């Protein structure tokens, strides 16, 4: 470890010996220890604490979250308290009709300051950074702010002014939470480290014992999450093993050599091989996300969060706190489906705070702009989100014109699906390389090797007139308008009980 590494990382040094022994950076060792501990502690909420009072369950979530934050981040963990306290002060003092917008602006500004601080003063010597949990906390406080705003202003604002208020997925919150409820929600240990974002109504239903079908846990036997936990732990372990297998064979730093015209990468690699290498390098990076997100989902399920009713076969579904659909992303046949399968609860958050909160003309632009700022200020983020927004709109236009031509026979349909799959893999790799390279020079050098061809193709596709001869059903149109959303139409929700709406508005499968 370099001296700079310990200068910048403030987390616990207790397990330095383990870090040295296994060859992993200390920050990642601390992260894994914290998540494994959370997985074990989560079981308390299904057994000894199942029928404990709501106040005690809130307190346990909060205390473990604070201890975990200090263990992983040391003195930097003060930010985990400052941002929620700032937001709660705004909750108590702001007029209701502007609460959401102001809390969003304040939270993003605070988060942006820390993003800039790390970008300017810190190196890339460590992975675990306080901005990760703060990104999740920002999602929680802003979604809660808009939920409170929507409920407290519903009688004051004309329905025409609300525009798409009926489609906004955040469940209405009757009142501003108490301090214990609020801080336990924002700092709950189950999802503090890497999400997924849990919306307030789902968290309260978990704490107070509500089920998605409106019944109480005390009167009904909740299905065991054991199989779901084991399945997600196995997936997380498989992703970690795949990462360890491929990381040394396809290091991402090789792509940075594109800035050197005398390097082997610049002189001898063909564009096809470069694209293949970039695909495998970005797959390695995705495996880290798969590992962390699947482990986090297992933690949620192990404590009883994430139960989402039953499927048609009567099997329990534990996918409400799902952040990633691995196969949906890796095997997607269009750009919109790929985006919707990635970081799904963040897509739900973006829909609620950006997509549905303004005019229809710039919906996609608002979503990608907010997502870029939320991630930080490395130029690679903005190159990726610009390409992502451009490709999403272009792909929708091409699909509306081209797809009907291939539906009259199974052979044509198979050809179209195969071509769509390959095209999506190429476009996704091309768009996401800057996201993982971060810096401007190697990102532009990568695009330059392809002469920005996919950008020009997408810009040309924008000139294609809309195909209005065969319009899809209304529900399908609504789904395609929101490329970053994984929310189901409200008509798909069961209507047996009015309590369903609290816990069933958001579906992330």
PDB file of C-alpha atoms in Angstrom, residues 206-444:
ATOM      1  CA  UNK A 206     -41.084  -3.475   6.573  1.00  0.00           C
ATOM      2  CA  UNK A 207     -40.620  -1.922  10.022  1.00  0.00           C
ATOM      3  CA  UNK A 208     -44.291  -1.943  10.994  1.00  0.00           C
ATOM      4  CA  UNK A 209     -45.015  -5.386   9.556  1.00  0.00           C
ATOM      5  CA  UNK A 210     -47.230  -4.646   6.527  1.00  0.00           C
ATOM      6  CA  UNK A 211     -47.326  -7.113   3.668  1.00  0.00           C
ATOM      7  CA  UNK A 212     -47.782  -6.280  -0.001  1.00  0.00           C
ATOM      8  CA  UNK A 213     -51.142  -8.064   0.038  1.00  0.00           C
ATOM      9  CA  UNK A 214     -52.352  -5.945   2.943  1.00  0.00           C
ATOM     10  CA  UNK A 215     -52.185  -8.681   5.580  1.00  0.00           C
ATOM     11  CA  UNK A 216     -50.214  -8.555   8.800  1.00  0.00           C
ATOM     12  CA  UNK A 217     -47.209 -10.750   9.472  1.00  0.00           C
ATOM     13  CA  UNK A 218     -48.639 -11.677  12.839  1.00  0.00           C
ATOM     14  CA  UNK A 219     -51.712 -13.218  11.166  1.00  0.00           C
ATOM     15  CA  UNK A 220     -50.015 -14.792   8.183  1.00  0.00           C
ATOM     16  CA  UNK A 221     -46.936 -16.884   7.689  1.00  0.00           C
ATOM     17  CA  UNK A 222     -44.584 -14.930   5.465  1.00  0.00           C
ATOM     18  CA  UNK A 223     -42.772 -17.149   2.959  1.00  0.00           C
ATOM     19  CA  UNK A 224     -39.161 -17.846   3.738  1.00  0.00           C
ATOM     20  CA  UNK A 225     -36.593 -15.855   1.732  1.00  0.00           C
ATOM     21  CA  UNK A 226     -33.984 -18.597   2.172  1.00  0.00           C
ATOM     22  CA  UNK A 227     -33.942 -19.729  -1.468  1.00  0.00           C
ATOM     23  CA  UNK A 228     -33.844 -16.140  -2.748  1.00  0.00           C
ATOM     24  CA  UNK A 229     -30.969 -15.304  -0.397  1.00  0.00           C
ATOM     25  CA  UNK A 230     -28.995 -18.391  -1.416  1.00  0.00           C
ATOM     26  CA  UNK A 231     -29.622 -17.728  -5.098  1.00  0.00           C
ATOM     27  CA  UNK A 232     -28.424 -14.123  -4.855  1.00  0.00           C
ATOM     28  CA  UNK A 233     -25.435 -15.049  -2.724  1.00  0.00           C
ATOM     29  CA  UNK A 234     -24.464 -17.628  -5.343  1.00  0.00           C
ATOM     30  CA  UNK A 235     -24.838 -15.034  -8.086  1.00  0.00           C
ATOM     31  CA  UNK A 236     -22.756 -12.558  -6.107  1.00  0.00           C
ATOM     32  CA  UNK A 237     -20.019 -15.151  -5.556  1.00  0.00           C
ATOM     33  CA  UNK A 238     -20.047 -16.135  -9.237  1.00  0.00           C
ATOM     34  CA  UNK A 239     -19.659 -12.489 -10.254  1.00  0.00           C
ATOM     35  CA  UNK A 240     -16.738 -12.086  -7.841  1.00  0.00           C
ATOM     36  CA  UNK A 241     -15.014 -15.190  -9.208  1.00  0.00           C
ATOM     37  CA  UNK A 242     -15.546 -14.039 -12.790  1.00  0.00           C
ATOM     38  CA  UNK A 243     -14.084 -10.670 -11.869  1.00  0.00           C
ATOM     39  CA  UNK A 244     -10.999 -12.261 -10.294  1.00  0.00           C
ATOM     40  CA  UNK A 245     -10.594 -14.517 -13.347  1.00  0.00           C
ATOM     41  CA  UNK A 246     -10.826 -11.798 -16.008  1.00  0.00           C
ATOM     42  CA  UNK A 247      -9.450  -8.734 -14.235  1.00  0.00           C
ATOM     43  CA  UNK A 248      -5.795  -9.543 -14.904  1.00  0.00           C
ATOM     44  CA  UNK A 249      -6.411 -10.767 -18.455  1.00  0.00           C
ATOM     45  CA  UNK A 250      -8.379  -7.722 -19.594  1.00  0.00           C
ATOM     46  CA  UNK A 251      -7.261  -4.750 -17.485  1.00  0.00           C
ATOM     47  CA  UNK A 252      -9.041  -1.545 -18.310  1.00  0.00           C
ATOM     48  CA  UNK A 253      -5.833   0.508 -18.084  1.00  0.00           C
ATOM     49  CA  UNK A 254      -4.757  -0.934 -21.439  1.00  0.00           C
ATOM     50  CA  UNK A 255      -7.365   1.259 -23.122  1.00  0.00           C
ATOM     51  CA  UNK A 256      -5.630   4.329 -21.709  1.00  0.00           C
ATOM     52  CA  UNK A 257      -2.700   3.541 -24.028  1.00  0.00           C
ATOM     53  CA  UNK A 258      -4.853   4.762 -26.920  1.00  0.00           C
ATOM     54  CA  UNK A 259      -3.606   8.252 -26.116  1.00  0.00           C
ATOM     55  CA  UNK A 260      -0.086   7.149 -27.075  1.00  0.00           C
ATOM     56  CA  UNK A 261       0.192   6.788 -30.882  1.00  0.00           C
ATOM     57  CA  UNK A 262       3.334   4.650 -30.498  1.00  0.00           C
ATOM     58  CA  UNK A 263       1.714   2.020 -28.221  1.00  0.00           C
ATOM     59  CA  UNK A 264       0.877  -1.457 -29.439  1.00  0.00           C
ATOM     60  CA  UNK A 265      -2.828  -0.789 -28.850  1.00  0.00           C
ATOM     61  CA  UNK A 266      -2.767   2.214 -31.183  1.00  0.00           C
ATOM     62  CA  UNK A 267      -0.523   0.694 -33.851  1.00  0.00           C
ATOM     63  CA  UNK A 268      -1.520  -2.955 -34.178  1.00  0.00           C
ATOM     64  CA  UNK A 269      -5.011  -3.468 -32.773  1.00  0.00           C
ATOM     65  CA  UNK A 270      -7.832  -3.488 -35.298  1.00  0.00           C
ATOM     66  CA  UNK A 271     -11.075  -1.694 -34.519  1.00  0.00           C
ATOM     67  CA  UNK A 272     -12.891  -5.042 -34.219  1.00  0.00           C
ATOM     68  CA  UNK A 273     -10.398  -6.429 -31.702  1.00  0.00           C
ATOM     69  CA  UNK A 274     -10.411  -3.145 -29.780  1.00  0.00           C
ATOM     70  CA  UNK A 275     -14.190  -3.342 -29.495  1.00  0.00           C
ATOM     71  CA  UNK A 276     -13.993  -6.969 -28.327  1.00  0.00           C
ATOM     72  CA  UNK A 277     -11.363  -6.105 -25.723  1.00  0.00           C
ATOM     73  CA  UNK A 278     -13.444  -3.141 -24.564  1.00  0.00           C
ATOM     74  CA  UNK A 279     -16.479  -5.406 -24.191  1.00  0.00           C
ATOM     75  CA  UNK A 280     -14.563  -7.850 -21.975  1.00  0.00           C
ATOM     76  CA  UNK A 281     -12.958  -5.029 -19.957  1.00  0.00           C
ATOM     77  CA  UNK A 282     -16.307  -3.415 -19.245  1.00  0.00           C
ATOM     78  CA  UNK A 283     -17.740  -6.859 -18.402  1.00  0.00           C
ATOM     79  CA  UNK A 284     -15.067  -7.111 -15.708  1.00  0.00           C
ATOM     80  CA  UNK A 285     -16.234  -3.784 -14.278  1.00  0.00           C
ATOM     81  CA  UNK A 286     -19.875  -4.861 -14.430  1.00  0.00           C
ATOM     82  CA  UNK A 287     -19.010  -7.985 -12.431  1.00  0.00           C
ATOM     83  CA  UNK A 288     -18.027  -5.748  -9.504  1.00  0.00           C
ATOM     84  CA  UNK A 289     -21.449  -4.123  -9.614  1.00  0.00           C
ATOM     85  CA  UNK A 290     -23.187  -7.500  -9.940  1.00  0.00           C
ATOM     86  CA  UNK A 291     -21.300  -8.786  -6.909  1.00  0.00           C
ATOM     87  CA  UNK A 292     -22.105  -5.776  -4.719  1.00  0.00           C
ATOM     88  CA  UNK A 293     -25.738  -5.374  -5.790  1.00  0.00           C
ATOM     89  CA  UNK A 294     -26.680  -9.053  -5.531  1.00  0.00           C
ATOM     90  CA  UNK A 295     -25.101  -9.237  -2.074  1.00  0.00           C
ATOM     91  CA  UNK A 296     -27.048  -6.134  -1.033  1.00  0.00           C
ATOM     92  CA  UNK A 297     -30.287  -7.688  -2.322  1.00  0.00           C
ATOM     93  CA  UNK A 298     -29.536 -10.816  -0.301  1.00  0.00           C
ATOM     94  CA  UNK A 299     -29.155  -8.649   2.815  1.00  0.00           C
ATOM     95  CA  UNK A 300     -32.534  -7.007   2.183  1.00  0.00           C
ATOM     96  CA  UNK A 301     -34.253 -10.337   1.614  1.00  0.00           C
ATOM     97  CA  UNK A 302     -32.644 -11.942   4.655  1.00  0.00           C
ATOM     98  CA  UNK A 303     -34.218  -9.357   6.947  1.00  0.00           C
ATOM     99  CA  UNK A 304     -37.629  -9.590   5.269  1.00  0.00           C
ATOM    100  CA  UNK A 305     -37.487  -6.661   2.839  1.00  0.00           C
ATOM    101  CA  UNK A 306     -38.212  -7.187  -0.809  1.00  0.00           C
ATOM    102  CA  UNK A 307     -41.176  -9.593  -0.704  1.00  0.00           C
ATOM    103  CA  UNK A 308     -43.256  -8.743  -3.761  1.00  0.00           C
ATOM    104  CA  UNK A 309     -46.198 -11.109  -3.674  1.00  0.00           C
ATOM    105  CA  UNK A 310     -46.553 -14.322  -5.638  1.00  0.00           C
ATOM    106  CA  UNK A 311     -46.160 -15.166  -9.299  1.00  0.00           C
ATOM    107  CA  UNK A 312     -48.717 -17.061 -11.381  1.00  0.00           C
ATOM    108  CA  UNK A 313     -47.425 -20.402 -10.097  1.00  0.00           C
ATOM    109  CA  UNK A 314     -47.850 -19.344  -6.487  1.00  0.00           C
ATOM    110  CA  UNK A 315     -44.121 -19.039  -5.880  1.00  0.00           C
ATOM    111  CA  UNK A 316     -43.025 -16.126  -3.665  1.00  0.00           C
ATOM    112  CA  UNK A 317     -41.196 -13.274  -5.373  1.00  0.00           C
ATOM    113  CA  UNK A 318     -38.394 -11.482  -3.549  1.00  0.00           C
ATOM    114  CA  UNK A 319     -37.532  -8.960  -6.234  1.00  0.00           C
ATOM    115  CA  UNK A 320     -38.908  -5.693  -4.878  1.00  0.00           C
ATOM    116  CA  UNK A 321     -35.449  -4.510  -3.731  1.00  0.00           C
ATOM    117  CA  UNK A 322     -33.768  -5.637  -6.938  1.00  0.00           C
ATOM    118  CA  UNK A 323     -31.160  -3.340  -8.460  1.00  0.00           C
ATOM    119  CA  UNK A 324     -30.028  -5.470 -11.374  1.00  0.00           C
ATOM    120  CA  UNK A 325     -31.460  -7.949 -13.836  1.00  0.00           C
ATOM    121  CA  UNK A 326     -28.215  -9.565 -14.972  1.00  0.00           C
ATOM    122  CA  UNK A 327     -29.660 -11.620 -17.812  1.00  0.00           C
ATOM    123  CA  UNK A 328     -31.986  -8.812 -18.831  1.00  0.00           C
ATOM    124  CA  UNK A 329     -28.974  -6.535 -19.278  1.00  0.00           C
ATOM    125  CA  UNK A 330     -26.542  -8.979 -20.841  1.00  0.00           C
ATOM    126  CA  UNK A 331     -29.088 -10.458 -23.276  1.00  0.00           C
ATOM    127  CA  UNK A 332     -31.136  -7.342 -24.061  1.00  0.00           C
ATOM    128  CA  UNK A 333     -32.125  -6.722 -27.668  1.00  0.00           C
ATOM    129  CA  UNK A 334     -32.460  -2.951 -27.488  1.00  0.00           C
ATOM    130  CA  UNK A 335     -30.818  -0.081 -25.672  1.00  0.00           C
ATOM    131  CA  UNK A 336     -33.902   0.857 -23.671  1.00  0.00           C
ATOM    132  CA  UNK A 337     -34.267  -2.626 -22.191  1.00  0.00           C
ATOM    133  CA  UNK A 338     -30.579  -2.724 -21.294  1.00  0.00           C
ATOM    134  CA  UNK A 339     -30.796   0.611 -19.482  1.00  0.00           C
ATOM    135  CA  UNK A 340     -33.994  -0.424 -17.684  1.00  0.00           C
ATOM    136  CA  UNK A 341     -32.300  -3.616 -16.438  1.00  0.00           C
ATOM    137  CA  UNK A 342     -29.364  -1.745 -14.919  1.00  0.00           C
ATOM    138  CA  UNK A 343     -29.603  -0.092 -11.477  1.00  0.00           C
ATOM    139  CA  UNK A 344     -33.369  -0.500 -11.593  1.00  0.00           C
ATOM    140  CA  UNK A 345     -34.356   1.276  -8.389  1.00  0.00           C
ATOM    141  CA  UNK A 346     -32.218   4.242  -9.430  1.00  0.00           C
ATOM    142  CA  UNK A 347     -34.213   4.257 -12.677  1.00  0.00           C
ATOM    143  CA  UNK A 348     -37.379   4.390 -10.583  1.00  0.00           C
ATOM    144  CA  UNK A 349     -35.944   7.314  -8.610  1.00  0.00           C
ATOM    145  CA  UNK A 350     -34.973   9.162 -11.790  1.00  0.00           C
ATOM    146  CA  UNK A 351     -38.451   8.686 -13.168  1.00  0.00           C
ATOM    147  CA  UNK A 352     -40.013  10.163 -10.040  1.00  0.00           C
ATOM    148  CA  UNK A 353     -37.733  13.177  -9.600  1.00  0.00           C
ATOM    149  CA  UNK A 354     -36.901  14.053 -13.221  1.00  0.00           C
ATOM    150  CA  UNK A 355     -38.924  12.264 -15.892  1.00  0.00           C
ATOM    151  CA  UNK A 356     -42.375  13.005 -14.482  1.00  0.00           C
ATOM    152  CA  UNK A 357     -41.592  16.445 -13.029  1.00  0.00           C
ATOM    153  CA  UNK A 358     -41.756  18.712 -16.046  1.00  0.00           C
ATOM    154  CA  UNK A 359     -42.726  19.088 -19.677  1.00  0.00           C
ATOM    155  CA  UNK A 360     -42.626  16.141 -22.017  1.00  0.00           C
ATOM    156  CA  UNK A 361     -40.222  17.748 -24.486  1.00  0.00           C
ATOM    157  CA  UNK A 362     -37.014  17.243 -22.475  1.00  0.00           C
ATOM    158  CA  UNK A 363     -37.854  14.209 -20.387  1.00  0.00           C
ATOM    159  CA  UNK A 364     -35.015  11.983 -21.577  1.00  0.00           C
ATOM    160  CA  UNK A 365     -32.534  14.866 -21.418  1.00  0.00           C
ATOM    161  CA  UNK A 366     -33.535  15.678 -17.818  1.00  0.00           C
ATOM    162  CA  UNK A 367     -33.108  12.069 -16.758  1.00  0.00           C
ATOM    163  CA  UNK A 368     -29.653  11.661 -18.263  1.00  0.00           C
ATOM    164  CA  UNK A 369     -28.484  15.087 -17.061  1.00  0.00           C
ATOM    165  CA  UNK A 370     -29.533  14.402 -13.454  1.00  0.00           C
ATOM    166  CA  UNK A 371     -27.999  10.936 -13.589  1.00  0.00           C
ATOM    167  CA  UNK A 372     -24.687  12.362 -14.823  1.00  0.00           C
ATOM    168  CA  UNK A 373     -24.504  15.035 -12.094  1.00  0.00           C
ATOM    169  CA  UNK A 374     -25.543  12.486  -9.453  1.00  0.00           C
ATOM    170  CA  UNK A 375     -22.607  10.280 -10.474  1.00  0.00           C
ATOM    171  CA  UNK A 376     -20.041  13.088 -10.383  1.00  0.00           C
ATOM    172  CA  UNK A 377     -18.043  15.333 -12.696  1.00  0.00           C
ATOM    173  CA  UNK A 378     -15.578  13.101 -14.489  1.00  0.00           C
ATOM    174  CA  UNK A 379     -15.868  13.857 -18.217  1.00  0.00           C
ATOM    175  CA  UNK A 380     -16.417  10.172 -18.987  1.00  0.00           C
ATOM    176  CA  UNK A 381     -19.773  10.228 -17.225  1.00  0.00           C
ATOM    177  CA  UNK A 382     -21.049  12.999 -19.462  1.00  0.00           C
ATOM    178  CA  UNK A 383     -19.764  11.370 -22.636  1.00  0.00           C
ATOM    179  CA  UNK A 384     -21.552   8.160 -21.677  1.00  0.00           C
ATOM    180  CA  UNK A 385     -24.834   9.784 -20.719  1.00  0.00           C
ATOM    181  CA  UNK A 386     -24.837  11.969 -23.834  1.00  0.00           C
ATOM    182  CA  UNK A 387     -24.300   8.874 -25.960  1.00  0.00           C
ATOM    183  CA  UNK A 388     -26.880   6.952 -23.932  1.00  0.00           C
ATOM    184  CA  UNK A 389     -29.574   9.584 -24.411  1.00  0.00           C
ATOM    185  CA  UNK A 390     -28.758   9.914 -28.112  1.00  0.00           C
ATOM    186  CA  UNK A 391     -28.772   6.146 -28.685  1.00  0.00           C
ATOM    187  CA  UNK A 392     -32.018   5.680 -26.743  1.00  0.00           C
ATOM    188  CA  UNK A 393     -33.925   8.159 -28.891  1.00  0.00           C
ATOM    189  CA  UNK A 394     -32.293   6.978 -32.123  1.00  0.00           C
ATOM    190  CA  UNK A 395     -32.941   3.300 -31.356  1.00  0.00           C
ATOM    191  CA  UNK A 396     -36.603   4.020 -30.670  1.00  0.00           C
ATOM    192  CA  UNK A 397     -36.972   5.687 -34.064  1.00  0.00           C
ATOM    193  CA  UNK A 398     -35.127   2.943 -35.930  1.00  0.00           C
ATOM    194  CA  UNK A 399     -37.132   0.271 -34.131  1.00  0.00           C
ATOM    195  CA  UNK A 400     -40.472   1.883 -34.976  1.00  0.00           C
ATOM    196  CA  UNK A 401     -39.599   1.900 -38.671  1.00  0.00           C
ATOM    197  CA  UNK A 402     -37.575  -1.299 -39.087  1.00  0.00           C
ATOM    198  CA  UNK A 403     -39.222  -3.811 -36.768  1.00  0.00           C
ATOM    199  CA  UNK A 404     -42.597  -4.088 -38.605  1.00  0.00           C
ATOM    200  CA  UNK A 405     -40.698  -5.185 -41.726  1.00  0.00           C
ATOM    201  CA  UNK A 406     -39.477  -8.361 -39.997  1.00  0.00           C
ATOM    202  CA  UNK A 407     -42.642  -9.650 -38.355  1.00  0.00           C
ATOM    203  CA  UNK A 408     -44.202 -11.558 -41.254  1.00  0.00           C
ATOM    204  CA  UNK A 409     -42.097 -14.710 -40.783  1.00  0.00           C
ATOM    205  CA  UNK A 410     -40.210 -16.386 -37.968  1.00  0.00           C
ATOM    206  CA  UNK A 411     -36.978 -16.419 -39.992  1.00  0.00           C
ATOM    207  CA  UNK A 412     -37.060 -12.657 -40.513  1.00  0.00           C
ATOM    208  CA  UNK A 413     -37.959 -12.157 -36.859  1.00  0.00           C
ATOM    209  CA  UNK A 414     -35.038 -14.360 -35.774  1.00  0.00           C
ATOM    210  CA  UNK A 415     -32.684 -12.397 -38.014  1.00  0.00           C
ATOM    211  CA  UNK A 416     -33.973  -9.098 -36.608  1.00  0.00           C
ATOM    212  CA  UNK A 417     -33.636 -10.291 -33.004  1.00  0.00           C
ATOM    213  CA  UNK A 418     -30.095 -11.552 -33.604  1.00  0.00           C
ATOM    214  CA  UNK A 419     -29.078  -8.319 -35.296  1.00  0.00           C
ATOM    215  CA  UNK A 420     -30.674  -6.286 -32.485  1.00  0.00           C
ATOM    216  CA  UNK A 421     -28.775  -8.297 -29.870  1.00  0.00           C
ATOM    217  CA  UNK A 422     -25.408  -7.737 -31.553  1.00  0.00           C
ATOM    218  CA  UNK A 423     -26.132  -4.078 -32.241  1.00  0.00           C
ATOM    219  CA  UNK A 424     -27.108  -3.481 -28.615  1.00  0.00           C
ATOM    220  CA  UNK A 425     -23.884  -5.106 -27.365  1.00  0.00           C
ATOM    221  CA  UNK A 426     -21.815  -2.921 -29.709  1.00  0.00           C
ATOM    222  CA  UNK A 427     -23.688   0.271 -28.834  1.00  0.00           C
ATOM    223  CA  UNK A 428     -23.591  -0.411 -25.079  1.00  0.00           C
ATOM    224  CA  UNK A 429     -19.848  -1.127 -25.132  1.00  0.00           C
ATOM    225  CA  UNK A 430     -19.165   1.929 -27.275  1.00  0.00           C
ATOM    226  CA  UNK A 431     -21.214   4.160 -24.974  1.00  0.00           C
ATOM    227  CA  UNK A 432     -19.958   2.882 -21.612  1.00  0.00           C
ATOM    228  CA  UNK A 433     -16.191   2.792 -22.139  1.00  0.00           C
ATOM    229  CA  UNK A 434     -15.848   6.506 -21.166  1.00  0.00           C
ATOM    230  CA  UNK A 435     -17.911   5.817 -18.019  1.00  0.00           C
ATOM    231  CA  UNK A 436     -15.255   3.436 -16.716  1.00  0.00           C
ATOM    232  CA  UNK A 437     -12.234   5.290 -18.139  1.00  0.00           C
ATOM    233  CA  UNK A 438     -13.502   8.527 -16.524  1.00  0.00           C
ATOM    234  CA  UNK A 439     -10.946  10.836 -18.145  1.00  0.00           C
ATOM    235  CA  UNK A 440     -11.437  12.823 -21.335  1.00  0.00           C
ATOM    236  CA  UNK A 441      -8.310  12.055 -23.372  1.00  0.00           C
ATOM    237  CA  UNK A 442      -8.541   8.224 -23.455  1.00  0.00           C
ATOM    238  CA  UNK A 443     -12.306   8.388 -23.936  1.00  0.00           C
ATOM    239  CA  UNK A 444     -12.002  10.623 -26.985  1.00  0.00           C
TER     240      UNK A 444
END
